[in-house]
Amino acid sequence: MVQHFMFGPGWKQGCPSCSFMADHTDGMNIHLAHRDVTFVAISRATLAEIERFRHAHGLAVQVGVLAWQRLQPRLPR
């Protein structure tokens, strides 16, 4: 299961709603594991920014860096 955690490069904090969700995901991980499901959040922030945020908030949720440019459709400008 993948969540887009809205936390951009240079931001001091993540989106308030995303942060709320992240604060409450640790309790569901055992239930997901019993169903062979893994939860991960992705963000545009750098890995160093994400790790700093995770440790400051005591989050165990796995967060990865989203290569956003690769996932966006190519739209004419």
CSV table of N, CA and C in Angstrom, one decimal:
chain,number,residue,atom,x,y,z
A,1,MET,N,0.9,-1.1,0.0
A,1,MET,CA,0.0,0.0,0.0
A,1,MET,C,0.9,1.2,0.0
A,2,VAL,N,0.6,2.2,-0.9
A,2,VAL,CA,1.5,3.3,-1.0
A,2,VAL,C,0.7,4.6,-0.8
A,3,GLN,N,1.2,5.5,0.1
A,3,GLN,CA,0.6,6.8,0.3
A,3,GLN,C,1.6,7.9,-0.2
A,4,HIS,N,1.0,8.8,-0.9
A,4,HIS,CA,1.8,10.0,-1.3
A,4,HIS,C,1.8,10.9,-0.1
A,5,PHE,N,2.9,11.0,0.6
A,5,PHE,CA,3.1,11.9,1.8
A,5,PHE,C,3.5,13.2,1.3
A,6,MET,N,2.7,14.2,1.4
A,6,MET,CA,3.0,15.6,0.8
A,6,MET,C,4.0,16.3,1.7
A,7,PHE,N,5.2,16.2,1.3
A,7,PHE,CA,6.4,16.8,2.0
A,7,PHE,C,7.4,17.1,1.0
A,8,GLY,N,7.5,18.4,0.6
A,8,GLY,CA,8.3,18.8,-0.5
A,8,GLY,C,9.7,19.1,-0.1
A,9,PRO,N,10.7,19.2,-1.1
A,9,PRO,CA,12.0,19.6,-0.8
A,9,PRO,C,12.1,21.0,-0.1
A,10,GLY,N,12.8,21.1,1.0
A,10,GLY,CA,12.9,22.4,1.7
A,10,GLY,C,11.8,22.7,2.7
A,11,TRP,N,10.8,21.8,2.8
A,11,TRP,CA,9.7,22.0,3.7
A,11,TRP,C,10.2,21.7,5.1
A,12,LYS,N,9.7,22.4,6.1
A,12,LYS,CA,10.1,22.1,7.5
A,12,LYS,C,9.2,21.0,8.1
A,13,GLN,N,8.0,20.9,7.6
A,13,GLN,CA,7.0,19.9,8.1
A,13,GLN,C,6.3,19.3,6.9
A,14,GLY,N,5.7,18.1,7.1
A,14,GLY,CA,4.8,17.5,6.1
A,14,GLY,C,3.4,18.1,6.2
A,15,CYS,N,2.6,17.8,5.2
A,15,CYS,CA,1.2,18.2,5.2
A,15,CYS,C,0.6,17.8,6.5
A,16,PRO,N,-0.2,18.7,7.1
A,16,PRO,CA,-0.9,18.3,8.4
A,16,PRO,C,-1.7,17.0,8.4
A,17,SER,N,-2.4,16.8,7.3
A,17,SER,CA,-3.3,15.6,7.2
A,17,SER,C,-2.4,14.4,7.0
A,18,CYS,N,-1.4,14.5,6.1
A,18,CYS,CA,-0.4,13.4,5.9
A,18,CYS,C,0.3,13.1,7.2
A,19,SER,N,0.7,14.1,8.0
A,19,SER,CA,1.4,13.9,9.2
A,19,SER,C,0.5,13.1,10.2
A,20,PHE,N,-0.8,13.5,10.3
A,20,PHE,CA,-1.8,12.9,11.1
A,20,PHE,C,-1.9,11.4,10.8
A,21,MET,N,-1.9,11.1,9.5
A,21,MET,CA,-2.0,9.7,9.0
A,21,MET,C,-0.8,8.9,9.4
A,22,ALA,N,0.4,9.6,9.2
A,22,ALA,CA,1.6,8.9,9.5
A,22,ALA,C,1.7,8.6,11.0
A,23,ASP,N,1.2,9.5,11.9
A,23,ASP,CA,1.2,9.3,13.3
A,23,ASP,C,0.4,8.1,13.7
A,24,HIS,N,-0.5,7.6,12.9
A,24,HIS,CA,-1.4,6.6,13.2
A,24,HIS,C,-1.3,5.3,12.4
A,25,THR,N,-0.2,5.2,11.6
A,25,THR,CA,0.0,4.0,10.8
A,25,THR,C,0.7,2.9,11.5
A,26,ASP,N,1.5,3.2,12.5
A,26,ASP,CA,2.2,2.1,13.2
A,26,ASP,C,1.3,1.1,13.8
A,27,GLY,N,0.2,1.4,14.3
A,27,GLY,CA,-0.8,0.5,14.9
A,27,GLY,C,-1.4,-0.5,13.9
A,28,MET,N,-1.5,0.0,12.6
A,28,MET,CA,-2.1,-0.9,11.6
A,28,MET,C,-1.1,-1.8,11.0
A,29,ASN,N,0.2,-1.6,11.1
A,29,ASN,CA,1.2,-2.4,10.4
A,29,ASN,C,1.1,-3.9,10.8
A,30,ILE,N,0.8,-4.2,12.0
A,30,ILE,CA,0.7,-5.7,12.4
A,30,ILE,C,-0.5,-6.3,11.7
A,31,HIS,N,-1.6,-5.6,11.5
A,31,HIS,CA,-2.8,-6.1,10.8
A,31,HIS,C,-2.5,-6.3,9.3
A,32,LEU,N,-1.8,-5.3,8.7
A,32,LEU,CA,-1.4,-5.4,7.3
A,32,LEU,C,-0.4,-6.6,7.1
A,33,ALA,N,0.5,-6.8,8.0
A,33,ALA,CA,1.5,-7.9,7.9
A,33,ALA,C,0.8,-9.2,7.9
A,34,HIS,N,-0.3,-9.4,8.7
A,34,HIS,CA,-1.0,-10.6,8.7
A,34,HIS,C,-1.7,-10.9,7.4
A,35,ARG,N,-1.9,-9.9,6.6
A,35,ARG,CA,-2.5,-10.0,5.3
A,35,ARG,C,-1.5,-9.9,4.1
A,36,ASP,N,-0.2,-10.0,4.5
A,36,ASP,CA,0.9,-9.9,3.5
A,36,ASP,C,0.9,-8.6,2.7
A,37,VAL,N,0.6,-7.5,3.5
A,37,VAL,CA,0.6,-6.2,2.9
A,37,VAL,C,1.6,-5.3,3.6
A,38,THR,N,2.3,-4.5,2.8
A,38,THR,CA,3.3,-3.6,3.4
A,38,THR,C,2.8,-2.2,3.1
A,39,PHE,N,3.0,-1.3,4.0
A,39,PHE,CA,2.6,0.1,3.9
A,39,PHE,C,3.9,0.9,3.7
A,40,VAL,N,3.9,1.8,2.7
A,40,VAL,CA,5.1,2.7,2.6
A,40,VAL,C,4.5,4.1,2.1
A,41,ALA,N,5.2,5.1,2.5
A,41,ALA,CA,4.8,6.5,2.1
A,41,ALA,C,5.9,7.0,1.2
A,42,ILE,N,5.5,7.8,0.2
A,42,ILE,CA,6.5,8.3,-0.7
A,42,ILE,C,6.4,9.9,-0.6
A,43,SER,N,7.5,10.5,-0.9
A,43,SER,CA,7.5,12.0,-0.7
A,43,SER,C,8.5,12.6,-1.7
A,44,ARG,N,8.4,13.9,-2.0
A,44,ARG,CA,9.3,14.6,-2.9
A,44,ARG,C,10.5,15.1,-2.1
A,45,ALA,N,10.4,15.2,-0.8
A,45,ALA,CA,11.6,15.7,0.0
A,45,ALA,C,12.8,14.8,-0.2
A,46,THR,N,13.9,15.3,0.2
A,46,THR,CA,15.2,14.5,0.1
A,46,THR,C,15.1,13.5,1.2
A,47,LEU,N,15.9,12.4,1.0
A,47,LEU,CA,15.9,11.4,2.0
A,47,LEU,C,16.4,11.9,3.4
A,48,ALA,N,17.4,12.8,3.4
A,48,ALA,CA,17.8,13.4,4.7
A,48,ALA,C,16.7,14.2,5.4
A,49,GLU,N,15.9,14.9,4.6
A,49,GLU,CA,14.8,15.7,5.2
A,49,GLU,C,13.7,14.7,5.7
A,50,ILE,N,13.5,13.7,5.0
A,50,ILE,CA,12.5,12.7,5.5
A,50,ILE,C,12.9,12.0,6.7
A,51,GLU,N,14.2,11.6,6.8
A,51,GLU,CA,14.7,10.9,8.0
A,51,GLU,C,14.7,11.8,9.2
A,52,ARG,N,15.0,13.1,9.0
A,52,ARG,CA,15.0,14.1,10.1
A,52,ARG,C,13.6,14.2,10.6
A,53,PHE,N,12.6,14.3,9.7
A,53,PHE,CA,11.2,14.4,10.1
A,53,PHE,C,10.7,13.1,10.8
A,54,ARG,N,11.1,12.0,10.3
A,54,ARG,CA,10.7,10.7,10.9
A,54,ARG,C,11.2,10.6,12.3
A,55,HIS,N,12.5,10.9,12.5
A,55,HIS,CA,13.1,10.8,13.8
A,55,HIS,C,12.5,11.8,14.8
A,56,ALA,N,12.2,13.0,14.3
A,56,ALA,CA,11.6,14.1,15.2
A,56,ALA,C,10.3,13.7,15.6
A,57,HIS,N,9.5,12.9,14.8
A,57,HIS,CA,8.2,12.6,15.2
A,57,HIS,C,8.0,11.1,15.7
A,58,GLY,N,9.2,10.4,15.7
A,58,GLY,CA,9.2,9.0,16.2
A,58,GLY,C,8.4,8.1,15.4
A,59,LEU,N,8.4,8.3,14.0
A,59,LEU,CA,7.6,7.5,13.1
A,59,LEU,C,8.4,6.2,12.7
A,60,ALA,N,7.7,5.1,12.7
A,60,ALA,CA,8.4,3.9,12.2
A,60,ALA,C,8.0,3.6,10.8
A,61,VAL,N,7.0,4.3,10.2
A,61,VAL,CA,6.6,4.1,8.9
A,61,VAL,C,7.7,4.3,7.9
A,62,GLN,N,7.8,3.4,6.9
A,62,GLN,CA,8.8,3.5,5.8
A,62,GLN,C,8.4,4.6,4.9
A,63,VAL,N,9.4,5.5,4.6
A,63,VAL,CA,9.2,6.6,3.7
A,63,VAL,C,10.3,6.6,2.7
A,64,GLY,N,9.9,6.7,1.4
A,64,GLY,CA,10.8,6.7,0.3
A,64,GLY,C,10.7,8.0,-0.4
A,65,VAL,N,11.7,8.3,-1.3
A,65,VAL,CA,11.7,9.5,-2.1
A,65,VAL,C,11.0,9.2,-3.4
A,66,LEU,N,10.1,10.0,-3.8
A,66,LEU,CA,9.4,9.8,-5.0
A,66,LEU,C,10.1,10.5,-6.1
A,67,ALA,N,10.4,9.8,-7.2
A,67,ALA,CA,11.0,10.4,-8.4
A,67,ALA,C,9.8,10.9,-9.2
A,68,TRP,N,9.3,12.0,-8.8
A,68,TRP,CA,8.0,12.6,-9.3
A,68,TRP,C,8.0,12.8,-10.7
A,69,GLN,N,9.1,13.3,-11.3
A,69,GLN,CA,9.2,13.6,-12.7
A,69,GLN,C,8.9,12.4,-13.5
A,70,ARG,N,9.4,11.3,-13.1
A,70,ARG,CA,9.2,10.0,-13.9
A,70,ARG,C,7.8,9.5,-13.8
A,71,LEU,N,7.0,9.9,-12.8
A,71,LEU,CA,5.6,9.4,-12.7
A,71,LEU,C,4.6,10.3,-13.3
A,72,GLN,N,4.9,11.6,-13.5
A,72,GLN,CA,4.0,12.5,-14.1
A,72,GLN,C,3.8,12.3,-15.6
A,73,PRO,N,2.6,12.3,-16.1
A,73,PRO,CA,2.5,12.2,-17.5
A,73,PRO,C,3.1,13.4,-18.2
A,74,ARG,N,3.6,13.2,-19.4
A,74,ARG,CA,4.2,14.3,-20.2
A,74,ARG,C,3.0,15.1,-20.8
A,75,LEU,N,2.8,16.3,-20.3
A,75,LEU,CA,1.8,17.2,-20.8
A,75,LEU,C,2.3,18.3,-21.6
A,76,PRO,N,1.7,18.7,-22.7
A,76,PRO,CA,2.2,19.8,-23.5
A,76,PRO,C,2.1,21.1,-22.7
A,77,ARG,N,3.1,21.9,-22.9
A,77,ARG,CA,3.2,23.2,-22.1
A,77,ARG,C,2.7,24.3,-22.9
